[in-house]
Short mmCIF file of C-alpha atoms and ligand atoms in Angstrom, two decimals:
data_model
loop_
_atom_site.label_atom_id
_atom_site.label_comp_id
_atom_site.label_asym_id
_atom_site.label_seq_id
_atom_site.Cartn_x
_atom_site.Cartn_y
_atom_site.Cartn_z
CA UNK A 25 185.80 72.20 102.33
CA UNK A 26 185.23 69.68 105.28
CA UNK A 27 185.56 66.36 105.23
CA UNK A 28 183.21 64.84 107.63
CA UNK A 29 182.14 61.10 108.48
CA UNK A 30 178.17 60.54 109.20
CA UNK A 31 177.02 57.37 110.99
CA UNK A 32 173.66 56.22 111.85
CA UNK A 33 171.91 52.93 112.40
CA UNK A 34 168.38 53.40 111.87
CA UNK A 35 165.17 51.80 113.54
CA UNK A 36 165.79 48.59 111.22
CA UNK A 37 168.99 47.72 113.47
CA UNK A 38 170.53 46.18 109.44
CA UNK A 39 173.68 47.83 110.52
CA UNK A 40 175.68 51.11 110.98
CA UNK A 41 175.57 53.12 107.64
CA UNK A 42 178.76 55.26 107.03
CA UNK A 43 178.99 58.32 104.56
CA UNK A 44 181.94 60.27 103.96
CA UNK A 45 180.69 63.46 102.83
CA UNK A 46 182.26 67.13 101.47
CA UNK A 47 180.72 69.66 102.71
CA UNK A 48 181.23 73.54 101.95
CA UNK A 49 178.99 76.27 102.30
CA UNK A 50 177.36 77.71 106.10
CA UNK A 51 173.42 77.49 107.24
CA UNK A 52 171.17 76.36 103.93
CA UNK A 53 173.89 77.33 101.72
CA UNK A 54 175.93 74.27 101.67
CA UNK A 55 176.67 72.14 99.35
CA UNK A 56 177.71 67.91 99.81
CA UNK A 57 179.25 65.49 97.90
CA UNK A 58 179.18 61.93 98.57
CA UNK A 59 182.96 60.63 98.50
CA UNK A 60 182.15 57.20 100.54
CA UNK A 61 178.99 55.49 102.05
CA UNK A 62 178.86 51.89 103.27
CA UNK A 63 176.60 49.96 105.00
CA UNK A 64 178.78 47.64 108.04
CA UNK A 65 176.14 44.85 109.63
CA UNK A 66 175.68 44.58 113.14
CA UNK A 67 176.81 41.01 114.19
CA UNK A 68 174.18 38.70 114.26
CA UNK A 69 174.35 38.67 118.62
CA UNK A 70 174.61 42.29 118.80
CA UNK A 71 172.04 42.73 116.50
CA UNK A 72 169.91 40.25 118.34
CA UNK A 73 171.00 42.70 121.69
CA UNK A 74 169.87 45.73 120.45
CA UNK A 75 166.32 44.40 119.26
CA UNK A 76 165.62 42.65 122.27
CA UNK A 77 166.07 46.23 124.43
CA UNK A 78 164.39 48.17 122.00
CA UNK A 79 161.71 45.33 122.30
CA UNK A 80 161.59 45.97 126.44
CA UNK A 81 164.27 43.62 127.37
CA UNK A 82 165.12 44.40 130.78
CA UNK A 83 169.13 44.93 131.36
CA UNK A 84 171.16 45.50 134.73
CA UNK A 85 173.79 48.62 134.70
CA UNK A 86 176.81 46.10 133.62
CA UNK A 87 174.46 44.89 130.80
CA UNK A 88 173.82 48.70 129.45
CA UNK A 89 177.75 49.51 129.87
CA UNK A 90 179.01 46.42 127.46
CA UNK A 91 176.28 47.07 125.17
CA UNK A 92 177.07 51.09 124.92
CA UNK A 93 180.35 49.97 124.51
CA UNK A 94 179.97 47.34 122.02
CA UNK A 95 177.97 49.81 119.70
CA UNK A 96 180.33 53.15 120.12
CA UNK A 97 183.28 50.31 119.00
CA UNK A 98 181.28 49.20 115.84
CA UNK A 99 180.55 52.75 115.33
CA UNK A 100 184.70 53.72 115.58
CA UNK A 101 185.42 50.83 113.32
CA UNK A 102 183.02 51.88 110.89
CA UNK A 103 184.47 55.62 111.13
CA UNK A 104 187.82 53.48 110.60
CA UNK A 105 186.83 51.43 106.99
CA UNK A 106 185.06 54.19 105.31
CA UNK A 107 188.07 56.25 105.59
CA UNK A 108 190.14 53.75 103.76
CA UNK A 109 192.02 54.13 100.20
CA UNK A 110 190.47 58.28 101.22
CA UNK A 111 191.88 61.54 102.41
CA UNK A 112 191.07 61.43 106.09
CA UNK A 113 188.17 62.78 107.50
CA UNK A 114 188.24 65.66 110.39
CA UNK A 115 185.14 65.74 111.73
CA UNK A 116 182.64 62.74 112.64
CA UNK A 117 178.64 62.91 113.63
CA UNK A 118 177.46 59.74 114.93
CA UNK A 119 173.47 59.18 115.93
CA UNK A 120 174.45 56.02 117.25
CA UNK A 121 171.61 53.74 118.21
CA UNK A 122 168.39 54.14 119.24
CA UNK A 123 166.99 52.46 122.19
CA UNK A 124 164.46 54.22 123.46
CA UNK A 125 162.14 56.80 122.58
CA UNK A 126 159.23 58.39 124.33
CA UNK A 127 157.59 61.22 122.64
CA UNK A 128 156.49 64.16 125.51
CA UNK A 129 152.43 64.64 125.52
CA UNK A 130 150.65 65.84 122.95
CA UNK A 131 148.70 68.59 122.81
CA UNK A 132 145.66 67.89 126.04
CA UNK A 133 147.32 64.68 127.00
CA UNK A 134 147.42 64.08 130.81
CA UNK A 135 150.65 62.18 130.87
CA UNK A 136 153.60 62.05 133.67
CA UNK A 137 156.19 62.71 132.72
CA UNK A 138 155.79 65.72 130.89
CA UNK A 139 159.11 65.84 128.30
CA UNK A 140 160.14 63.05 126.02
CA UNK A 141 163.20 60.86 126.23
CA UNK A 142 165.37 59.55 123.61
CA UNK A 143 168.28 57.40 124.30
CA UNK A 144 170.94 56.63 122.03
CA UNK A 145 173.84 54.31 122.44
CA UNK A 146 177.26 54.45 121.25
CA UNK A 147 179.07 57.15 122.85
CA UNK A 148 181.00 59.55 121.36
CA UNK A 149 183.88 59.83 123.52
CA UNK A 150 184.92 56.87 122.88
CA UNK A 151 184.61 57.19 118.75
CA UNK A 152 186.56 60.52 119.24
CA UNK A 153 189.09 58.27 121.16
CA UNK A 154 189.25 55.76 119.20
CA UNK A 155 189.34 57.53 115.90
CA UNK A 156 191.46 60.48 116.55
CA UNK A 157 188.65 62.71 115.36
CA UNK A 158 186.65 64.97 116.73
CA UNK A 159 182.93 63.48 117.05
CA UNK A 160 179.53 65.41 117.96
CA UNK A 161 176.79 63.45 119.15
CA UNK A 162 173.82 62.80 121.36
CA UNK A 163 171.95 64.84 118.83
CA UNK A 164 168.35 64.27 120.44
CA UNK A 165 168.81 65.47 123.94
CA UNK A 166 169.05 69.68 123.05
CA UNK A 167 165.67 69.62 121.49
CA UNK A 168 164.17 67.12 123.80
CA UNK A 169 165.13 68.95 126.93
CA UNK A 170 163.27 72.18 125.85
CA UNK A 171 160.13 70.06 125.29
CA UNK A 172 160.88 69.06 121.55
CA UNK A 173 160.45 65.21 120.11
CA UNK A 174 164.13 64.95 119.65
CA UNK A 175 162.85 63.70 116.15
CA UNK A 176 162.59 63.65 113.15
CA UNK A 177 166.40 65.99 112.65
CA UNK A 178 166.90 65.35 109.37
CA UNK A 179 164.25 67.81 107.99
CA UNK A 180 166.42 70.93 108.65
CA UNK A 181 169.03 69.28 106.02
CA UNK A 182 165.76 67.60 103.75
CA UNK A 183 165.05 71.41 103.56
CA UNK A 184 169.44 72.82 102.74
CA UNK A 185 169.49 70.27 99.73
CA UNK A 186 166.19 69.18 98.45
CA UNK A 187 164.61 72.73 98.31
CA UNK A 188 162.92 74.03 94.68
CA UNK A 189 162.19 77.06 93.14
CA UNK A 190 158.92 76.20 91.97
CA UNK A 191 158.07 72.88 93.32
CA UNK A 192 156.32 71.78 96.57
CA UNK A 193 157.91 68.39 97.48
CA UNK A 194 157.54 65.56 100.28
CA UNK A 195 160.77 63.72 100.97
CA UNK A 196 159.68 60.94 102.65
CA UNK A 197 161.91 58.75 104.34
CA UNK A 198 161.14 54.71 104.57
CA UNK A 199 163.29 53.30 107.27
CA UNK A 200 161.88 51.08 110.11
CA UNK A 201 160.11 54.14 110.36
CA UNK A 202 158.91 56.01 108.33
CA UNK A 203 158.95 60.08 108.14
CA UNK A 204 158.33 62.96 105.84
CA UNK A 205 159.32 66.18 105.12
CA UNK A 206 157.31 68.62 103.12
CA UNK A 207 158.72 71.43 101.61
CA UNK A 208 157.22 73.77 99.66
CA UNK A 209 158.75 76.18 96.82
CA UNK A 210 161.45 78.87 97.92
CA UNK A 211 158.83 81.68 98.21
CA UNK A 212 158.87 84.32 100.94
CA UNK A 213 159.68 82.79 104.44
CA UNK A 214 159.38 79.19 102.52
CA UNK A 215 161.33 77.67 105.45
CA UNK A 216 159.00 78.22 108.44
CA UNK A 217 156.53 76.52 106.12
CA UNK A 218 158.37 73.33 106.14
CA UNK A 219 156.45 70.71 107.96
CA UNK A 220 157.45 67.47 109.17
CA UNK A 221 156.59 64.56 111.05
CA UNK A 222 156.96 60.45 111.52
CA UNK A 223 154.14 58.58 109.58
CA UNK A 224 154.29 55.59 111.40
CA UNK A 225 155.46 52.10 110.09
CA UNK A 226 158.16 51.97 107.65
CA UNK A 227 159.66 47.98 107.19
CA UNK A 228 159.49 47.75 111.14
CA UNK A 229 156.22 45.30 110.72
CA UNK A 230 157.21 43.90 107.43
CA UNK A 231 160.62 42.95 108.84
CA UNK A 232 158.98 41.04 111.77
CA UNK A 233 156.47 39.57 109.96
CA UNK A 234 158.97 38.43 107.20
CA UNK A 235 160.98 37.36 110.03
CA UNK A 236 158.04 35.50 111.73
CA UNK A 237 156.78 33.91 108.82
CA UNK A 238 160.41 32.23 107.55
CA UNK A 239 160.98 31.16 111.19
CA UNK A 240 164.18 33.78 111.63
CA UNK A 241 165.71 32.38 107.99
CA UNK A 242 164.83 35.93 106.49
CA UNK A 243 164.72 39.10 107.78
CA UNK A 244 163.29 41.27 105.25
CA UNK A 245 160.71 41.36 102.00
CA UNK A 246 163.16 41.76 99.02
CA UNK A 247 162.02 44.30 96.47
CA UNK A 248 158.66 43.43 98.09
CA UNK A 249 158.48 40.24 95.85
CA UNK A 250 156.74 38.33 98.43
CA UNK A 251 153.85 40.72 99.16
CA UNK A 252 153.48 41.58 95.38
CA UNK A 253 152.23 38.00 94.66
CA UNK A 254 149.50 38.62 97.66
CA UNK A 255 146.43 40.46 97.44
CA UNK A 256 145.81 43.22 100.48
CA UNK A 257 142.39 43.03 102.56
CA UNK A 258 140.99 46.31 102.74
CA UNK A 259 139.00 46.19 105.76
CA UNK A 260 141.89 45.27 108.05
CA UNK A 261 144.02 48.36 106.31
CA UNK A 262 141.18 50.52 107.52
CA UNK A 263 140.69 48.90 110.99
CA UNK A 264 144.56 49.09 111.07
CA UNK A 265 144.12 53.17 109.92
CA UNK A 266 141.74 53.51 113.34
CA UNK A 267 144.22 53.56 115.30
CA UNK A 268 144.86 56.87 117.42
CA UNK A 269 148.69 57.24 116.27
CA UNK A 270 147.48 57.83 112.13
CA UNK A 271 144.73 60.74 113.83
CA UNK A 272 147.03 62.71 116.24
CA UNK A 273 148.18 65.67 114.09
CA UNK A 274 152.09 66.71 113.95
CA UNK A 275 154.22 67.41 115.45
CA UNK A 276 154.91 63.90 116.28
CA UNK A 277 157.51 61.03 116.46
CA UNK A 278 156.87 57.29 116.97
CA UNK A 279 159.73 54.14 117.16
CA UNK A 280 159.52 50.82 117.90
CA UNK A 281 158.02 50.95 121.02
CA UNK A 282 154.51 51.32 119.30
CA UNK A 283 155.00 49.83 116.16
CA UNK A 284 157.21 46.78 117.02
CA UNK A 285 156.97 43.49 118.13
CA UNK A 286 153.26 43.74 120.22
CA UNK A 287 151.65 45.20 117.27
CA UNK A 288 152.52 43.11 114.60
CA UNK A 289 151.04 40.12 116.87
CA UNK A 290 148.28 42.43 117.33
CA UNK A 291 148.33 42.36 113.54
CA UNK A 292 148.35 38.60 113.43
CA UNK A 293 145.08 38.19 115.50
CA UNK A 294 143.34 40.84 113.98
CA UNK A 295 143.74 39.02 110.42
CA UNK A 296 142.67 35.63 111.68
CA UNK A 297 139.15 35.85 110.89
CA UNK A 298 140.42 37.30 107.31
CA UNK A 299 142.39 33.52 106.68
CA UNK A 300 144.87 35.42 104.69
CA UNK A 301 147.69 33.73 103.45
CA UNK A 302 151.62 34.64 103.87
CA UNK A 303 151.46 36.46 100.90
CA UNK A 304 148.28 37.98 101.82
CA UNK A 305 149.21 39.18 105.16
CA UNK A 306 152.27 40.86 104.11
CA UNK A 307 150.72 42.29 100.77
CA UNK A 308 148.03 43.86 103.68
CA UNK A 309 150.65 45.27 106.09
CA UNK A 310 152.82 46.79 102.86
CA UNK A 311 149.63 48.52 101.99
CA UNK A 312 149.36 50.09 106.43
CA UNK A 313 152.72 51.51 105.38
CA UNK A 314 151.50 53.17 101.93
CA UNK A 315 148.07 54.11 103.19
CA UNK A 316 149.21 55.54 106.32
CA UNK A 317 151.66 57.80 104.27
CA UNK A 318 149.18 58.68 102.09
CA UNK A 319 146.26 59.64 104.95
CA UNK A 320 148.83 61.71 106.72
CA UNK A 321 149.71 63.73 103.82
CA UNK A 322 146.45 64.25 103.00
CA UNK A 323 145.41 64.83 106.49
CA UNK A 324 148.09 67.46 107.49
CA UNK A 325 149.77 68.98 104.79
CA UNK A 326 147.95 72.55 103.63
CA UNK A 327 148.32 71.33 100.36
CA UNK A 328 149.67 67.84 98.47
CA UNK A 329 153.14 68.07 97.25
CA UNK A 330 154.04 68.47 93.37
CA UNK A 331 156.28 65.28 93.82
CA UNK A 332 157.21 62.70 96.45
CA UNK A 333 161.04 61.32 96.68
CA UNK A 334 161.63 58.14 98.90
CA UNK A 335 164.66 57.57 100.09
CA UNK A 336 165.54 54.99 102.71
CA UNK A 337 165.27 50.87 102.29
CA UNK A 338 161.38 50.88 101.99
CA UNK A 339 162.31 52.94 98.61
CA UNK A 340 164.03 50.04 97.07
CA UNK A 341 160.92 48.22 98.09
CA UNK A 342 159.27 48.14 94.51
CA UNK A 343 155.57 46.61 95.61
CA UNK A 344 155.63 49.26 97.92
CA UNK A 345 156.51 52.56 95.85
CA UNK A 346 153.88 50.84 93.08
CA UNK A 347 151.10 51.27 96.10
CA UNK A 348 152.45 54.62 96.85
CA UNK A 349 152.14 55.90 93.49
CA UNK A 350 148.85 54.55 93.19
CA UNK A 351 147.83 55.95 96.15
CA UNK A 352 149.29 59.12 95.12
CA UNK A 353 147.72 58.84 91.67
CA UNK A 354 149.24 61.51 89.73
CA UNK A 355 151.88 62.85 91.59
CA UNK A 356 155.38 61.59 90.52
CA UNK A 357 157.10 59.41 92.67
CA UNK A 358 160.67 59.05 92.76
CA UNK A 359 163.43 58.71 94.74
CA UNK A 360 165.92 61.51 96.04
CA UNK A 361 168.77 59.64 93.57
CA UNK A 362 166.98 61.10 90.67
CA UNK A 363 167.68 64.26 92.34
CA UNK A 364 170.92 64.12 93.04
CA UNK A 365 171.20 62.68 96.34
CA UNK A 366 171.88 58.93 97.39
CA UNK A 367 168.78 57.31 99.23
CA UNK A 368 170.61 55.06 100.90
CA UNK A 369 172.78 57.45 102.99
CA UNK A 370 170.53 60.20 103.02
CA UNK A 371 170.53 60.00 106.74
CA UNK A 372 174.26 59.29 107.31
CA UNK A 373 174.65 62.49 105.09
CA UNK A 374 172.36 64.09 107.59
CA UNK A 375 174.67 63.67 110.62
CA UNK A 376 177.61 64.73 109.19
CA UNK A 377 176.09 67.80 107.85
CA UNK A 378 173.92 68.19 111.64
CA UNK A 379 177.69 68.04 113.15
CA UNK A 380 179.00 70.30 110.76
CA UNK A 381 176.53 73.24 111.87
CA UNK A 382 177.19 72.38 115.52
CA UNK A 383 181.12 72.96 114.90
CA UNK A 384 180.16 75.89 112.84
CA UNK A 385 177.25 77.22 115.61
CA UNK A 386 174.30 76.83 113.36
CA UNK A 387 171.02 74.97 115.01
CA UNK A 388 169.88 72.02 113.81
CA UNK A 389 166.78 71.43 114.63
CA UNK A 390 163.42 72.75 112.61
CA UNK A 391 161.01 73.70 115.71
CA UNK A 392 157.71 73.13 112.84
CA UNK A 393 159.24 69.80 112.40
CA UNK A 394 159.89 68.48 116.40
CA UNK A 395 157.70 70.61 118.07
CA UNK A 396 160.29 72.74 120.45
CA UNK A 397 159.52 76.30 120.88
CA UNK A 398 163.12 77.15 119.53
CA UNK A 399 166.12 76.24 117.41
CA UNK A 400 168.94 75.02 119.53
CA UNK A 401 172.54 73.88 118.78
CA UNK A 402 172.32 70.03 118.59
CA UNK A 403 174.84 67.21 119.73
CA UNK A 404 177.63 67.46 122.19
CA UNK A 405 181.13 67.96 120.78
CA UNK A 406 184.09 65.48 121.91
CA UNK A 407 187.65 66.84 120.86
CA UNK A 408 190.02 63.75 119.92
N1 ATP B 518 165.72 45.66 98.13
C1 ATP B 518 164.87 45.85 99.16
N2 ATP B 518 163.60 45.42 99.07
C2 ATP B 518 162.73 45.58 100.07
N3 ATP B 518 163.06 46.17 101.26
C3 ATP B 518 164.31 46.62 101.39
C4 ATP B 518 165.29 46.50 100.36
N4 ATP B 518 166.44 47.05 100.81
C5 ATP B 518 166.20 47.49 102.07
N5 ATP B 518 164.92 47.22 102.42
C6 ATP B 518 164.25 47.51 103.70
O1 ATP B 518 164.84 48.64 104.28
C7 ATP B 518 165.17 48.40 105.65
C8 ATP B 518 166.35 49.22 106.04
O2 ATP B 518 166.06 50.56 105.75
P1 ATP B 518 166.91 51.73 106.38
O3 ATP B 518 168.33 51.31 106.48
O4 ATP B 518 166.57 52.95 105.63
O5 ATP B 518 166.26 51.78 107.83
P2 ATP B 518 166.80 52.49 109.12
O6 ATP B 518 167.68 53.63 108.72
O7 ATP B 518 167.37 51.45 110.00
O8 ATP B 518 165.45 53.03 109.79
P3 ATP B 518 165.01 54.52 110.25
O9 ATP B 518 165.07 55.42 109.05
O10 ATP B 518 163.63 54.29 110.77
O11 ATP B 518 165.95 54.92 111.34
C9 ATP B 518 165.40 46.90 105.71
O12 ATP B 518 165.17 46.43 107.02
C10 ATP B 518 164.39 46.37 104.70
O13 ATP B 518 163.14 46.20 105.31
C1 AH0 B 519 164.23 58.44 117.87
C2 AH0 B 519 164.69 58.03 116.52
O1 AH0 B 519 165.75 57.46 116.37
N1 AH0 B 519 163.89 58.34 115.50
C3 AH0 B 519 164.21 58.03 114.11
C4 AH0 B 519 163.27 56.95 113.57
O2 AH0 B 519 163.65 56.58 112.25
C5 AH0 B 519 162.92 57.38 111.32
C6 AH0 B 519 162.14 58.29 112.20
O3 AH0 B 519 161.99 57.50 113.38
C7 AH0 B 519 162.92 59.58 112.56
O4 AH0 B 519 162.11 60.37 113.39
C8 AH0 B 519 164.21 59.32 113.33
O5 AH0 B 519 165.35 59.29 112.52
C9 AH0 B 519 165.75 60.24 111.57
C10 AH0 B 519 167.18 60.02 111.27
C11 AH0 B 519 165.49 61.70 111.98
O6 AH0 B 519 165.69 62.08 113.13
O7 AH0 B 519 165.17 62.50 111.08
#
C-alpha cells in the first residue's frame, strides 16, 4: 500500500483538485481507493493570471518566474490541506498547470516546428521542498519529446480501472476540454485496442460565454439550467461541426489555444444573423460540445461503445448529459461514480497513480492514445 497525493488543475483554471489516493497492485493490476479529494480555488488574481497567458498574454522572464512560483506554492499548500486529520502521504504527482500546448503536425501537415510543446507550471522541486515528499512531475515532456501529443495521459489509467469483461465502454472526460477513452472488453490483446483522443470543447466556451454574458458576475452554467430553458439552432451546430479540428482523425489533442477566447467571439458573430437569445446561444454551444462528442465517436471508433461514463464538471452538467444521451440514443449514459470511481477526481487520481508507475518503472503513456511510437517512463522524479 502507497499513499500518494494527485494534483491537477485542469483547462477550466476552477482551481487545483487534490486526491489522496491508496494504491496497491503494479502495471494494470492495481487497485485505488479514494481516502481524500478536494477541490482548493485559485485566487481570483491568480486565476485571472493564468487565463490571460493561456489566452496569449505576453509575459517577460520575471513575470513567468513569480507566476511558476505562485502556482508550485498553491500546489504545496494543497499537498499540505488534503493531508490533514490523514496518515501522511509519501509520494505526490502534480500536473500542475497548463499554459501552453501545441500539438506536433498531423499526419501530411507542412508545419515548422515539427514536435509539439506542452508547458506546465508549478514546479515540482519546489512541492517536494516544500512538502517533504517526494513529487514526480512534468508528465508531458517524455512523450512529447519522442514526437507524442503529451496528451491525453489519463487513458493508460481509464484503461487499469475502468476495464470490463464483456463491455466496450467510452469514458469520456468533460473538463474545459473534453476527451475520451474507448475501451473495449478484456479480449485477446484488448489493450492495444484502446483508443483515445481530445474531442474538442468541454465547458471552455460555455464558461466564457457564461462569463461574457453576466459581465464577469458568473463564471459557469450551473447544472446547465441556463441553456436548458434555450432552444439550440441547428444550422450554426453544423456550421460550428465544419470546422477542420471535429474532421482530423486521432491521435489528437487540442487546449485553449483553439477553443478559447477567439473562438467563442467567433461564435458570437457567427450567431448574429440567428438573433438568438442568451439562453439560445448557450443552449446552441452546449449542444457543439454534445454533438462534437457524438460525431467523433461515431467517426473514429471501429465500433460504438456498450456504455458511456462522464466524469469531469461537464458531467454534473445535467442539460448537457440529457443531449448526450439523446444523441447517444440507446446507449446508457452514466457517470464513472456509478462505477465505482469519483468523477470529480478522476484526473487527480490519475496523477497519483501516473507517479506511482514512474517510482515503480512502469510507462505511462498509451502510444494508440498520444500518438508516440513508444511507451516511455513519464514525469521527472524530485526526492524531498
Ligand atoms: N454543477 C455544474 N453544472 C454545470 N457545469 C459544471 C458544474 N460543476 C462543474 N461544472 C463545469 O465543470 C468545469 C470544471 O470541470 P473540471 O474541473 O473537470 O475541468 P478541468 O479539469 O479544469 O478541465 P480539463 O479536464 O480540460 O483539464 C467548470 O468550469 C464548469 O464549467
Ligand atoms: C495539455 C493538457 O493539459 N491537456 C489536457 C486538457 O484537458 C483535457 C484534455 O485536454 C486532456 O488531453 C488533458 O488532460 C488530461 C488530464 C489528460 O492528459 O488525460
Amino acid at each position: 500500500m502507497t499513499l500518494v497525493i494527485g494534483l491537477i488543475s485542469g483547462t477550466s483554471v476552477d482551481g487545483i483538485d487534490a486526491a489522496l489516493v491508496d494504491i496497491t497492485g503494479t502495471d494494470l493490476d492495481i487497485k485505488i481507493e479514494l481516502v481524500a479529494g478536494a477541490t482548493y480555488p485559485y485566487s481570483t488574481e491568480l486565476r485571472e493570471q493564468i487565463l490571460a497567458v493561456c489566452g496569449g498574454a505576453a509575459l517577460n522572464m520575471a513575470q513567468l518566474a513569480q507566476l511558476d512560483d505562485a502556482i508550485a506554492f498553491a500546489f504545496a499548500q494543497a499537498a499540505q490541506n488534503i493531508q490533514i486529520g490523514q496518515q501522511k502521504a509519501t509520494l505526490i504527482g502534480s500536473h500542475g498547470q497548463t499554459v501552453y500546448h501545441r500539438p506536433p503536425p498531423g499526419v501530411g501537415e507542412i508545419s515548422q516546428p515539427k514536435i509539439g510543446y506542452s508547458l506546465q507550471l508549478g514546479r515540482g522541486a519546489i512541492i517536494a521542498n516544500t512538502t517533504g515528499i517526494t513529487t514526480v512531475s512534468n508528465f508531458r515532456v517524455a512523450d512529447v519529446a519522442i514526437g507524442g501529443h503529451g496528451a491525453p495521459l489519463v487513458p493508460r489509467i481509464d484503461a487499469a480501472l475502468l476495464s470490463h469483461p464483456v463491455e466496450a465502454r467510452c469514458v469520456q472526460n468533460i473538463g474545459g476540454i473534453g476527451n475520451v477513452t474507448h475501451i473495449p472488453s478484456r479480449d485477446d490483446n484488448w489493450l492495444t485496442k484502446v483508443r483515445a483522443w481530445d474531442t474538442g470543447p468541454g465547458n471552455s466556451l460555455l464558461d466564457l460565454a457564461v462569463y461574457h454574458l453576466t459581465k464577469g458576475t458568473k463564471t459557469y452554467d450551473q447544472d446547465g439550467a441556463w441553456a436548458a430553458s434555450g432552444t439550440p439552432c441547428h444550422p450554426l451546430v453544423e456550421q460550428w461541426l465544419s470546422q477542420d479540428y471535429f474532421h482530423t482523425p486521432p491521435p489528437k489533442s487540442t487546449g485553449r489555444e483553439l477553443f478559447g477566447d477567439t473562438y467563442l467571439h467567433q461564435c458570437i458573430q457567427d450567431a448574429e444573423p440567428y438573433q438568438l437569445s442568451p439562453a439560445d446561444f448557450l443552449a446552441t454551444l452546449t449542444e457543439l460540445t454534445a454533438a462534437s462528442i457524438v460525431h467523433s465517436y461515431r467517426t473514429f471508433l471501429p465500433q460504438m461503445p456498450q456504455r458511456v461514463l462522464l466524469c469531469g464538471g461537464g458531467s454534473r452538467n445535467l442539460y448537457l448529459k440529457s443531449r448526450l444521451q439523446q444523441l447517444l440514443t440507446s446507449i446508457p449514459v452514466s457517470t464513472t461514480d456509478e462505477v465505482g470511481l469519483n468523477a470529480d477526481f478522476k484526473e487527480a487520481i490519475a496523477f497519483a497513480v501516473l507517479a506511482y508507475w514512474r517510482q515503480l518503472g512502469t510507462p505511462g503513456n498509451l502510444p494508440t492514445a498520444t500518438g508516440a511510437p513508444q511507451e516511455v517512463l513519464l514525469g521527472e522524479i524530485w526526492q524531498a
